[in-house]
Amino acid sequence: HGRCASVCMADRAVPERELLLIRAIAVTRSFGEQGLFEPGDWFLGDRDRVGLVGPNGSGKSTWLKMLAGLESADSGRIEMPKGQRVGYLPQFGFRMGGGTVREEARAAFSSVLALTDERGRLEQALEHPDLESEDASALLKRHDHVEQEIRRLDGYEVDRRVDRVLRGLGFDTAGFDRPVPELSGGWQMRVALARLLLEEPEVLLLDEPTNHLDLEAREWLEGFLGEYSGSFVLVSHDRYFLDRTVTRITDIMNRRLHGYTGNYTRYLEEREARYAQALKAYERQQDEIRRIQAFIERFRAKNTKATQVQSRIKMLEKI
């Protein structure tokens, strides 16, 4: 690919028939005079598990924000199916409400909770002593529809699912009723993560999700992500966590995105192999340059060799 010298997924080409949840095309981004990404392509497929790695300042968080639609590319475009839900956990600056831990987590099921509230109002209306039969029939019909929607959305499982995720992330029952504003930043991050996981978007974008998790909570999150039905991209400095959760690595290096298949350990091995290959190619190239330069110096003054000398000068310029 012509653009693969800039940004590409080197592990495999973009599949023609695979469901693509996100596709970045010729995306670039700069901060002032400093370029973060040179133009190139990237994709996220169905049930992809991608670890995003690179040196500090290489643009990992910026890339996640662009995928989440919170920041814009300087050029190129990012495409995804219409109506697709993307959930983003920032490293800092969580947007939390003033409710309790349980209330903030339950907010992930706002549509189900709205139906539950409506069902309660309908049941109250049906108990009215002066209700006309025609009105009662209409209310019952609506009540049946609402009840079916609640069941379709597993509305009766809301509290069980909330309890499971909160406990998995380290909250005990007594902590469920604590107001979120009273929590430390690390525990607020856990609430934000819990709500995001309960929302179950098609794409999860997680920026250092293990920063404030203890070992038990990290292990629980590993298991949750292993069973996750959607795709996710995560940034983490926890090599063990990456090894246990991802099947692809995107490495941001020198303003380019390079792709590797496998977990973090496999990525390190393959990166070393690629580096060794590149070093050998560089050394062969340097040997060739020295041979060409020696020929030019030796025959520069000979008219009979002028054509060959000029040819090698052009060759050297191309190298």
mmCIF file of N, CA and C in Angstrom, residues 13 41 49 63 141 145 174 180 182 185 217 252 281:
data_model
loop_
_atom_site.group_PDB
_atom_site.id
_atom_site.type_symbol
_atom_site.label_atom_id
_atom_site.label_comp_id
_atom_site.label_asym_id
_atom_site.label_seq_id
_atom_site.Cartn_x
_atom_site.Cartn_y
_atom_site.Cartn_z
ATOM 1 N N ALA A 13 -4.768 -6.883 6.046
ATOM 2 C CA ALA A 13 -5.436 -5.839 5.289
ATOM 3 C C ALA A 13 -6.851 -5.668 5.792
ATOM 4 N N ASP A 41 -4.499 4.633 7.240
ATOM 5 C CA ASP A 41 -5.767 3.959 7.505
ATOM 6 C C ASP A 41 -5.660 3.045 8.728
ATOM 7 N N ARG A 49 -10.369 -7.120 19.702
ATOM 8 C CA ARG A 49 -9.826 -6.752 21.017
ATOM 9 C C ARG A 49 -8.447 -6.152 20.771
ATOM 10 N N TRP A 63 -5.920 9.550 19.975
ATOM 11 C CA TRP A 63 -6.516 8.620 19.019
ATOM 12 C C TRP A 63 -7.857 8.095 19.541
ATOM 13 N N LYS A 141 -53.923 -2.289 27.105
ATOM 14 C CA LYS A 141 -53.162 -2.559 25.891
ATOM 15 C C LYS A 141 -51.764 -1.956 25.987
ATOM 16 N N HIS A 145 -47.983 -3.812 26.260
ATOM 17 C CA HIS A 145 -46.852 -3.460 25.389
ATOM 18 C C HIS A 145 -45.630 -3.087 26.232
ATOM 19 N N ALA A 174 -22.516 -2.036 51.432
ATOM 20 C CA ALA A 174 -22.640 -0.779 52.174
ATOM 21 C C ALA A 174 -22.254 0.413 51.315
ATOM 22 N N VAL A 180 -21.834 9.559 45.102
ATOM 23 C CA VAL A 180 -20.628 9.522 44.276
ATOM 24 C C VAL A 180 -19.714 10.722 44.521
ATOM 25 N N GLU A 182 -18.824 12.064 47.091
ATOM 26 C CA GLU A 182 -18.025 11.877 48.296
ATOM 27 C C GLU A 182 -16.865 10.900 48.077
ATOM 28 N N GLY A 185 -11.221 10.079 43.581
ATOM 29 C CA GLY A 185 -11.188 10.013 42.125
ATOM 30 C C GLY A 185 -11.100 8.594 41.605
ATOM 31 N N ALA A 217 -10.047 -6.648 41.316
ATOM 32 C CA ALA A 217 -10.903 -5.954 40.346
ATOM 33 C C ALA A 217 -10.338 -6.077 38.934
ATOM 34 N N ILE A 252 1.812 2.876 18.263
ATOM 35 C CA ILE A 252 2.032 4.220 17.720
ATOM 36 C C ILE A 252 3.503 4.566 17.908
ATOM 37 N N ALA A 281 18.579 -4.901 6.887
ATOM 38 C CA ALA A 281 18.344 -4.217 5.618
ATOM 39 C C ALA A 281 19.107 -2.897 5.574
#
